[in-house]
mmCIF file of C-alpha atoms in Angstrom:
data_model
loop_
_atom_site.group_PDB
_atom_site.id
_atom_site.type_symbol
_atom_site.label_atom_id
_atom_site.label_comp_id
_atom_site.label_asym_id
_atom_site.label_seq_id
_atom_site.Cartn_x
_atom_site.Cartn_y
_atom_site.Cartn_z
ATOM 1 C CA MET A 1294 0.000 0.000 0.000
ATOM 2 C CA MET A 1295 1.003 3.666 -0.353
ATOM 3 C CA ALA A 1296 1.247 4.436 3.361
ATOM 4 C CA GLY A 1297 4.422 6.266 4.382
ATOM 5 C CA GLN A 1298 6.408 9.414 3.614
ATOM 6 C CA LEU A 1299 6.283 10.263 -0.092
ATOM 7 C CA SER A 1300 6.888 13.304 -2.236
ATOM 8 C CA ILE A 1301 3.845 14.736 -3.995
ATOM 9 C CA ALA A 1302 5.380 13.558 -7.288
ATOM 10 C CA LYS A 1303 5.679 9.970 -6.049
ATOM 11 C CA ALA A 1304 2.186 10.104 -4.548
ATOM 12 C CA LEU A 1305 0.766 11.133 -7.926
ATOM 13 C CA ASN A 1306 2.731 8.410 -9.681
ATOM 14 C CA GLY A 1307 1.310 5.871 -7.252
ATOM 15 C CA ALA A 1308 -2.220 7.123 -7.844
ATOM 16 C CA LEU A 1309 -1.841 6.734 -11.603
ATOM 17 C CA ARG A 1310 -0.417 3.238 -11.128
ATOM 18 C CA LYS A 1311 -3.314 2.170 -8.892
ATOM 19 C CA SER A 1312 -5.847 3.597 -11.360
ATOM 20 C CA LEU A 1313 -4.258 1.764 -14.287
ATOM 21 C CA GLU A 1314 -4.234 -1.478 -12.290
ATOM 22 C CA SER A 1315 -7.832 -1.230 -11.129
ATOM 23 C CA ASP A 1316 -9.527 -0.369 -14.441
ATOM 24 C CA PRO A 1317 -8.354 -1.618 -17.860
ATOM 25 C CA LYS A 1318 -10.321 1.215 -19.471
ATOM 26 C CA THR A 1319 -8.098 3.826 -17.805
ATOM 27 C CA LEU A 1320 -5.282 5.127 -19.994
ATOM 28 C CA LEU A 1321 -2.800 7.996 -19.902
ATOM 29 C CA MET A 1322 -2.074 10.445 -22.735
ATOM 30 C CA GLY A 1323 0.384 13.301 -23.055
ATOM 31 C CA GLU A 1324 3.600 14.689 -24.448
ATOM 32 C CA ASP A 1325 6.709 12.753 -23.347
ATOM 33 C CA ILE A 1326 4.839 10.857 -20.625
ATOM 34 C CA GLY A 1327 5.913 7.414 -21.831
ATOM 35 C CA LYS A 1328 9.583 6.684 -22.361
ATOM 36 C CA LEU A 1329 10.670 9.914 -20.640
ATOM 37 C CA GLY A 1330 8.164 9.575 -17.787
ATOM 38 C CA GLY A 1331 7.034 13.201 -18.122
ATOM 39 C CA VAL A 1332 9.114 16.335 -17.638
ATOM 40 C CA PHE A 1333 8.490 16.100 -13.877
ATOM 41 C CA ARG A 1334 8.694 12.258 -13.922
ATOM 42 C CA ILE A 1335 5.146 11.898 -12.659
ATOM 43 C CA THR A 1336 4.506 9.027 -15.091
ATOM 44 C CA ASP A 1337 7.934 7.450 -14.634
ATOM 45 C CA GLY A 1338 7.936 3.689 -15.238
ATOM 46 C CA LEU A 1339 4.266 3.434 -16.155
ATOM 47 C CA GLN A 1340 4.680 2.833 -19.893
ATOM 48 C CA LYS A 1341 7.226 0.101 -19.190
ATOM 49 C CA ASP A 1342 4.773 -1.669 -16.888
ATOM 50 C CA PHE A 1343 1.474 -1.056 -18.707
ATOM 51 C CA GLY A 1344 2.499 -0.770 -22.348
ATOM 52 C CA GLU A 1345 2.342 1.849 -25.062
ATOM 53 C CA ASP A 1346 -1.389 1.338 -25.621
ATOM 54 C CA ARG A 1347 -2.158 2.362 -22.007
ATOM 55 C CA VAL A 1348 0.478 5.102 -21.537
ATOM 56 C CA ILE A 1349 0.547 6.970 -24.822
ATOM 57 C CA ASP A 1350 3.168 9.434 -26.040
ATOM 58 C CA THR A 1351 1.195 11.942 -28.107
ATOM 59 C CA PRO A 1352 2.202 14.546 -30.693
ATOM 60 C CA LEU A 1353 2.732 18.125 -29.525
ATOM 61 C CA ALA A 1354 -0.897 19.064 -30.129
ATOM 62 C CA GLU A 1355 -2.938 19.868 -27.024
ATOM 63 C CA SER A 1356 -6.190 20.379 -28.913
ATOM 64 C CA GLY A 1357 -5.751 16.978 -30.527
ATOM 65 C CA ILE A 1358 -4.891 15.343 -27.208
ATOM 66 C CA VAL A 1359 -8.022 16.602 -25.440
ATOM 67 C CA GLY A 1360 -10.204 16.027 -28.519
ATOM 68 C CA THR A 1361 -9.009 12.425 -28.671
ATOM 69 C CA ALA A 1362 -9.681 12.013 -24.958
ATOM 70 C CA ILE A 1363 -13.261 13.205 -25.469
ATOM 71 C CA GLY A 1364 -13.738 10.618 -28.221
ATOM 72 C CA LEU A 1365 -12.287 7.879 -26.043
ATOM 73 C CA ALA A 1366 -14.591 8.852 -23.166
ATOM 74 C CA LEU A 1367 -17.565 8.599 -25.511
ATOM 75 C CA ARG A 1368 -16.507 5.006 -26.232
ATOM 76 C CA GLY A 1369 -16.310 4.051 -22.576
ATOM 77 C CA TYR A 1370 -12.675 4.746 -21.757
ATOM 78 C CA ARG A 1371 -11.404 6.781 -18.806
ATOM 79 C CA PRO A 1372 -8.558 8.904 -20.235
ATOM 80 C CA VAL A 1373 -6.140 10.854 -18.048
ATOM 81 C CA VAL A 1374 -4.506 13.671 -20.008
ATOM 82 C CA GLU A 1375 -1.290 15.431 -19.023
ATOM 83 C CA ILE A 1376 -0.722 19.006 -20.157
ATOM 84 C CA GLN A 1377 3.043 19.375 -19.958
ATOM 85 C CA PHE A 1378 3.008 22.921 -18.523
ATOM 86 C CA ASP A 1379 0.193 25.269 -17.484
ATOM 87 C CA GLY A 1380 0.756 27.761 -20.290
ATOM 88 C CA PHE A 1381 0.459 25.020 -22.927
ATOM 89 C CA VAL A 1382 -3.217 24.338 -22.187
ATOM 90 C CA TYR A 1383 -4.558 27.225 -24.278
ATOM 91 C CA PRO A 1384 -4.567 25.376 -27.639
ATOM 92 C CA ALA A 1385 -6.908 22.884 -25.943
ATOM 93 C CA PHE A 1386 -9.061 25.561 -24.306
ATOM 94 C CA ASP A 1387 -11.789 25.376 -26.951
ATOM 95 C CA GLN A 1388 -12.049 21.595 -26.623
ATOM 96 C CA ILE A 1389 -12.243 21.881 -22.824
ATOM 97 C CA VAL A 1390 -14.785 24.686 -22.428
ATOM 98 C CA SER A 1391 -16.864 24.162 -25.585
ATOM 99 C CA GLN A 1392 -16.984 20.364 -25.753
ATOM 100 C CA LEU A 1393 -15.719 18.583 -22.638
ATOM 101 C CA ALA A 1394 -17.554 20.800 -20.143
ATOM 102 C CA LYS A 1395 -20.849 20.809 -22.031
ATOM 103 C CA MET A 1396 -21.230 17.265 -23.399
ATOM 104 C CA HIS A 1397 -22.984 15.885 -20.321
ATOM 105 C CA ALA A 1398 -25.586 18.687 -20.303
ATOM 106 C CA ARG A 1399 -26.106 18.553 -24.067
ATOM 107 C CA ALA A 1400 -26.846 14.833 -23.785
ATOM 108 C CA LEU A 1401 -29.380 15.479 -20.992
ATOM 109 C CA GLY A 1402 -27.245 13.392 -18.655
ATOM 110 C CA HIS A 1403 -27.054 10.315 -20.867
ATOM 111 C CA VAL A 1404 -23.391 10.779 -21.827
ATOM 112 C CA LYS A 1405 -20.658 10.715 -19.180
ATOM 113 C CA MET A 1406 -17.318 12.478 -19.633
ATOM 114 C CA PRO A 1407 -14.821 10.744 -17.299
ATOM 115 C CA VAL A 1408 -11.788 12.749 -18.475
ATOM 116 C CA THR A 1409 -9.137 13.953 -16.039
ATOM 117 C CA ILE A 1410 -6.808 16.706 -17.254
ATOM 118 C CA ARG A 1411 -3.652 17.001 -15.158
ATOM 119 C CA ILE A 1412 -1.980 20.416 -15.339
ATOM 120 C CA PRO A 1413 1.209 21.383 -13.465
ATOM 121 C CA TYR A 1414 0.517 25.013 -12.574
ATOM 122 C CA ALA A 1415 1.800 28.132 -10.800
ATOM 123 C CA GLY A 1416 5.317 29.451 -10.365
ATOM 124 C CA GLY A 1417 8.303 29.320 -8.088
ATOM 125 C CA ILE A 1418 10.577 27.007 -10.108
ATOM 126 C CA GLY A 1419 12.568 29.577 -12.082
ATOM 127 C CA ALA A 1420 10.979 28.537 -15.367
ATOM 128 C CA VAL A 1421 10.851 30.362 -18.685
ATOM 129 C CA GLU A 1422 7.835 32.056 -20.271
ATOM 130 C CA HIS A 1423 4.481 30.177 -20.316
ATOM 131 C CA HIS A 1424 5.646 27.751 -17.619
ATOM 132 C CA SER A 1425 4.424 29.424 -14.404
ATOM 133 C CA GLU A 1426 0.827 30.496 -14.925
ATOM 134 C CA SER A 1427 -2.179 30.232 -12.610
ATOM 135 C CA HIS A 1428 -5.288 30.095 -14.759
ATOM 136 C CA GLU A 1429 -7.637 28.272 -12.408
ATOM 137 C CA ALA A 1430 -10.303 30.998 -12.638
ATOM 138 C CA TYR A 1431 -10.819 30.290 -16.362
ATOM 139 C CA PHE A 1432 -11.781 26.709 -15.605
ATOM 140 C CA ALA A 1433 -13.645 27.326 -12.353
ATOM 141 C CA HIS A 1434 -15.803 29.845 -14.249
ATOM 142 C CA THR A 1435 -16.794 27.161 -16.768
ATOM 143 C CA ALA A 1436 -19.911 25.284 -15.709
ATOM 144 C CA GLY A 1437 -19.594 21.538 -16.203
ATOM 145 C CA LEU A 1438 -15.999 21.206 -15.034
ATOM 146 C CA ARG A 1439 -14.776 20.089 -11.643
ATOM 147 C CA VAL A 1440 -11.560 21.870 -10.654
ATOM 148 C CA VAL A 1441 -9.402 20.590 -7.802
ATOM 149 C CA THR A 1442 -5.857 21.082 -6.528
ATOM 150 C CA PRO A 1443 -4.000 19.271 -3.726
ATOM 151 C CA SER A 1444 -1.356 20.736 -1.437
ATOM 152 C CA SER A 1445 -0.036 17.600 0.275
ATOM 153 C CA ALA A 1446 1.182 14.167 -0.747
ATOM 154 C CA HIS A 1447 -1.833 12.489 0.892
ATOM 155 C CA ASP A 1448 -4.325 14.646 -0.971
ATOM 156 C CA ALA A 1449 -2.352 14.421 -4.214
ATOM 157 C CA HIS A 1450 -2.631 10.637 -4.182
ATOM 158 C CA TRP A 1451 -6.219 10.233 -3.087
ATOM 159 C CA MET A 1452 -7.687 13.235 -4.884
ATOM 160 C CA LEU A 1453 -6.189 12.065 -8.181
ATOM 161 C CA ARG A 1454 -7.678 8.605 -7.717
ATOM 162 C CA GLN A 1455 -11.053 10.172 -6.884
ATOM 163 C CA ALA A 1456 -10.805 12.450 -9.916
ATOM 164 C CA ILE A 1457 -10.089 9.548 -12.259
ATOM 165 C CA GLU A 1458 -13.044 7.614 -10.813
ATOM 166 C CA SER A 1459 -15.389 10.580 -11.390
ATOM 167 C CA ASP A 1460 -17.807 10.399 -14.319
ATOM 168 C CA ASP A 1461 -17.487 14.175 -14.747
ATOM 169 C CA PRO A 1462 -14.534 15.979 -16.344
ATOM 170 C CA VAL A 1463 -11.976 17.076 -13.767
ATOM 171 C CA ILE A 1464 -9.263 19.707 -14.140
ATOM 172 C CA PHE A 1465 -6.564 18.472 -11.758
ATOM 173 C CA LEU A 1466 -4.123 21.276 -10.979
ATOM 174 C CA GLU A 1467 -0.765 20.172 -9.580
ATOM 175 C CA PRO A 1468 1.352 22.808 -7.743
ATOM 176 C CA LYS A 1469 4.624 22.135 -9.504
ATOM 177 C CA ARG A 1470 6.912 23.855 -6.993
ATOM 178 C CA ARG A 1471 5.587 21.476 -4.328
ATOM 179 C CA TYR A 1472 6.255 18.270 -6.301
ATOM 180 C CA TRP A 1473 9.190 17.330 -4.066
ATOM 181 C CA ASP A 1474 7.590 18.273 -0.743
ATOM 182 C CA LYS A 1475 7.172 15.117 1.308
ATOM 183 C CA GLY A 1476 4.367 14.018 3.554
ATOM 184 C CA GLU A 1477 2.541 11.040 4.981
ATOM 185 C CA VAL A 1478 0.193 9.241 2.603
ATOM 186 C CA GLY A 1479 -2.514 7.345 4.429
ATOM 187 C CA ASP A 1480 -4.070 4.082 3.336
ATOM 188 C CA SER A 1481 -7.456 5.636 2.501
ATOM 189 C CA ALA A 1482 -9.037 8.930 1.503
ATOM 190 C CA ASP A 1483 -10.308 10.767 4.568
ATOM 191 C CA LEU A 1484 -12.350 13.409 2.696
ATOM 192 C CA GLY A 1485 -14.495 13.646 -0.379
ATOM 193 C CA LEU A 1486 -12.956 15.158 -3.503
ATOM 194 C CA HIS A 1487 -14.698 18.506 -2.967
ATOM 195 C CA ASP A 1488 -14.355 18.943 0.798
ATOM 196 C CA ALA A 1489 -12.192 21.680 2.294
ATOM 197 C CA ARG A 1490 -9.698 20.777 5.011
ATOM 198 C CA ILE A 1491 -8.712 22.712 8.153
ATOM 199 C CA VAL A 1492 -4.940 22.176 8.173
ATOM 200 C CA ARG A 1493 -4.273 24.418 11.194
ATOM 201 C CA PRO A 1494 -6.980 25.302 13.745
ATOM 202 C CA GLY A 1495 -7.226 28.866 14.989
ATOM 203 C CA ALA A 1496 -9.610 31.371 16.503
ATOM 204 C CA ASP A 1497 -8.655 34.908 15.463
ATOM 205 C CA ALA A 1498 -8.707 34.922 11.634
ATOM 206 C CA THR A 1499 -9.118 32.452 8.768
ATOM 207 C CA LEU A 1500 -6.548 32.098 5.997
ATOM 208 C CA ILE A 1501 -8.097 30.430 2.953
ATOM 209 C CA ALA A 1502 -5.660 29.025 0.408
ATOM 210 C CA TYR A 1503 -5.167 26.195 -2.063
ATOM 211 C CA GLY A 1504 -2.370 24.457 -3.917
ATOM 212 C CA PRO A 1505 1.049 26.109 -3.554
ATOM 213 C CA MET A 1506 -0.126 28.836 -1.170
ATOM 214 C CA VAL A 1507 -1.218 26.500 1.621
ATOM 215 C CA LYS A 1508 2.386 26.062 2.746
ATOM 216 C CA VAL A 1509 2.918 29.849 2.683
ATOM 217 C CA CYS A 1510 -0.166 30.364 4.851
ATOM 218 C CA LEU A 1511 0.978 27.714 7.324
ATOM 219 C CA GLU A 1512 4.298 29.542 7.619
ATOM 220 C CA ALA A 1513 2.443 32.834 8.115
ATOM 221 C CA ALA A 1514 0.256 31.297 10.814
ATOM 222 C CA ALA A 1515 3.312 30.008 12.654
ATOM 223 C CA ALA A 1516 4.906 33.472 12.499
ATOM 224 C CA ALA A 1517 1.683 35.197 13.635
ATOM 225 C CA GLU A 1518 1.474 32.923 16.666
ATOM 226 C CA GLU A 1519 4.596 34.615 18.002
ATOM 227 C CA ASP A 1520 2.531 37.826 18.149
ATOM 228 C CA GLY A 1521 -0.296 36.048 19.931
ATOM 229 C CA ARG A 1522 -2.567 35.684 16.904
ATOM 230 C CA ARG A 1523 -4.087 32.258 16.316
ATOM 231 C CA LEU A 1524 -4.750 31.935 12.596
ATOM 232 C CA GLU A 1525 -6.849 29.134 11.176
ATOM 233 C CA VAL A 1526 -5.638 27.819 7.802
ATOM 234 C CA VAL A 1527 -8.190 26.227 5.486
ATOM 235 C CA ASP A 1528 -7.059 24.312 2.409
ATOM 236 C CA LEU A 1529 -9.822 24.814 -0.145
ATOM 237 C CA ARG A 1530 -8.789 21.709 -2.183
ATOM 238 C CA SER A 1531 -11.726 22.098 -4.581
ATOM 239 C CA LEU A 1532 -12.250 25.274 -6.607
ATOM 240 C CA THR A 1533 -15.496 24.065 -8.092
ATOM 241 C CA PRO A 1534 -17.638 23.040 -6.419
ATOM 242 C CA VAL A 1535 -16.503 25.053 -3.387
ATOM 243 C CA ASP A 1536 -17.081 23.792 0.134
ATOM 244 C CA PHE A 1537 -18.703 27.050 1.224
ATOM 245 C CA ALA A 1538 -20.210 25.437 4.313
ATOM 246 C CA ALA A 1539 -16.754 24.775 5.785
ATOM 247 C CA LEU A 1540 -15.512 28.253 4.872
ATOM 248 C CA GLU A 1541 -18.602 29.905 6.321
ATOM 249 C CA GLU A 1542 -18.299 28.003 9.582
ATOM 250 C CA SER A 1543 -14.668 29.026 9.990
ATOM 251 C CA VAL A 1544 -15.119 32.704 9.092
ATOM 252 C CA LYS A 1545 -18.174 33.092 11.310
ATOM 253 C CA ARG A 1546 -16.157 31.669 14.185
ATOM 254 C CA THR A 1547 -13.019 33.798 13.662
ATOM 255 C CA GLY A 1548 -14.675 36.979 12.371
ATOM 256 C CA ARG A 1549 -11.980 37.622 9.771
ATOM 257 C CA GLY A 1550 -11.098 36.018 6.441
ATOM 258 C CA ILE A 1551 -8.145 36.382 4.067
ATOM 259 C CA VAL A 1552 -7.990 34.548 0.730
ATOM 260 C CA VAL A 1553 -4.530 33.824 -0.673
ATOM 261 C CA HIS A 1554 -3.642 32.608 -4.183
ATOM 262 C CA GLU A 1555 -0.839 33.020 -6.712
ATOM 263 C CA ALA A 1556 -3.103 34.180 -9.529
ATOM 264 C CA PRO A 1557 -3.715 37.943 -9.902
ATOM 265 C CA VAL A 1558 -6.193 39.314 -7.373
ATOM 266 C CA PHE A 1559 -8.293 41.007 -10.089
ATOM 267 C CA LEU A 1560 -11.170 38.625 -10.934
ATOM 268 C CA GLY A 1561 -9.309 35.729 -9.321
ATOM 269 C CA MET A 1562 -10.828 32.965 -7.180
ATOM 270 C CA GLY A 1563 -10.567 35.277 -4.200
ATOM 271 C CA SER A 1564 -13.127 37.632 -5.718
ATOM 272 C CA GLU A 1565 -15.897 35.035 -5.666
ATOM 273 C CA LEU A 1566 -14.888 33.673 -2.273
ATOM 274 C CA ALA A 1567 -14.784 37.146 -0.708
ATOM 275 C CA ALA A 1568 -18.142 38.142 -2.199
ATOM 276 C CA ARG A 1569 -19.903 34.940 -1.188
ATOM 277 C CA LEU A 1570 -18.480 34.917 2.347
ATOM 278 C CA THR A 1571 -19.393 38.583 2.809
ATOM 279 C CA GLU A 1572 -22.983 37.741 1.855
ATOM 280 C CA ARG A 1573 -23.163 34.750 4.188
ATOM 281 C CA CYS A 1574 -21.120 36.015 7.151
ATOM 282 C CA PHE A 1575 -21.802 39.761 7.111
ATOM 283 C CA TYR A 1576 -23.059 40.088 10.679
ATOM 284 C CA HIS A 1577 -20.173 38.000 12.030
ATOM 285 C CA LEU A 1578 -17.332 39.898 10.348
ATOM 286 C CA GLU A 1579 -14.946 42.126 12.288
ATOM 287 C CA ALA A 1580 -13.281 43.258 9.019
ATOM 288 C CA PRO A 1581 -13.804 42.920 5.269
ATOM 289 C CA ILE A 1582 -12.723 39.688 3.609
ATOM 290 C CA LEU A 1583 -9.275 40.537 2.223
ATOM 291 C CA ARG A 1584 -7.393 39.077 -0.747
ATOM 292 C CA VAL A 1585 -3.707 38.435 -1.325
ATOM 293 C CA GLY A 1586 -2.465 37.380 -4.744
ATOM 294 C CA GLY A 1587 -0.265 38.050 -7.715
ATOM 295 C CA TYR A 1588 -0.188 41.372 -9.509
ATOM 296 C CA TYR A 1589 -2.400 42.133 -12.503
ATOM 297 C CA ALA A 1590 0.438 41.723 -14.977
ATOM 298 C CA PRO A 1591 1.862 38.975 -17.195
ATOM 299 C CA TYR A 1592 3.970 36.527 -15.230
ATOM 300 C CA PRO A 1593 7.439 38.066 -14.976
ATOM 301 C CA PRO A 1594 10.867 36.650 -15.889
ATOM 302 C CA SER A 1595 12.067 34.091 -13.383
ATOM 303 C CA ARG A 1596 14.733 36.365 -11.884
ATOM 304 C CA VAL A 1597 12.029 38.604 -10.415
ATOM 305 C CA GLU A 1598 9.238 36.081 -9.826
ATOM 306 C CA GLU A 1599 9.771 36.111 -6.064
ATOM 307 C CA SER A 1600 8.664 39.753 -6.085
ATOM 308 C CA PHE A 1601 5.506 38.763 -7.944
ATOM 309 C CA LEU A 1602 4.493 35.762 -5.857
ATOM 310 C CA PRO A 1603 2.663 36.252 -2.549
ATOM 311 C CA ASP A 1604 4.954 35.444 0.366
ATOM 312 C CA LEU A 1605 4.832 35.291 4.147
ATOM 313 C CA ASP A 1606 5.284 39.062 4.508
ATOM 314 C CA ARG A 1607 2.398 39.909 2.166
ATOM 315 C CA VAL A 1608 0.114 37.486 3.970
ATOM 316 C CA LEU A 1609 1.075 38.913 7.371
ATOM 317 C CA ASP A 1610 0.523 42.440 6.058
ATOM 318 C CA ALA A 1611 -3.046 41.446 5.168
ATOM 319 C CA VAL A 1612 -3.461 39.958 8.639
ATOM 320 C CA ASP A 1613 -2.342 43.248 10.176
ATOM 321 C CA ARG A 1614 -4.839 45.138 7.998
ATOM 322 C CA ALA A 1615 -7.640 42.764 9.032
ATOM 323 C CA PHE A 1616 -6.925 43.447 12.692
ATOM 324 C CA ALA A 1617 -6.682 47.214 12.124
ATOM 325 C CA TYR A 1618 -10.390 47.617 11.365
#
């Protein structure tokens, strides 16, 4: 079994292996995922063990990859697509939002679309252009898609297996700068695919994050404790559907909420979360729901990306502003 300390990369590899073993209709598709094992080695060893008809090296054609996956799903297969880097998904955007997301509704529920699209996303690895983008809001805005992102090895393993088992299309966003972070992987999933998780209890303010920013918020909470502030950290895990019940319970209890993500603040996930929590928690709030994120600018060259990405200091600055009201 998978129990034990694993990197997120190894946990994902194990999830793919288990999915291939458990269902002969599951197959993997993507650029360089076979013999190379993927640029991040997430699919390492899988083609050797399951064959080239189950782990398929595709041409460099994202629209063709996703279009083929849709056709395979229509014929009863359960394809898992890898987009090599976040910024490469745009050629497939039309297939995803115009076809994949809408097929189930167009068929009045008679046609299932069990396609999982794995996308390494976000920055922090010193990559070149189009390799560090956070475009989760595009997909979360599209009705018909499920959008999820893990922040730990345990969730990476079990959420990917749950995504592959889903009969709905799932955009599975993998925080690439956390691939080598290690953690305990339990022997069973302890939450549903779309449940939020409290990763650090607190009483004075709620930090809401997902993917790569969960670790930053945990570091901020540890630093804030030295000043006597007990910050609760909630890992959203699912961007659509959102576990608003868990968020509402936390924010009502703490009276303050701060949403943190790498994507630009303008029209990012934080906008919807802040608006919805303000509506639901208005009479419990001690301060407005605040947002911390990237700047409204194209992702910068790698030598200055640390100035673009939200860090501990920017999160703590928002905490100070929340307590200043």
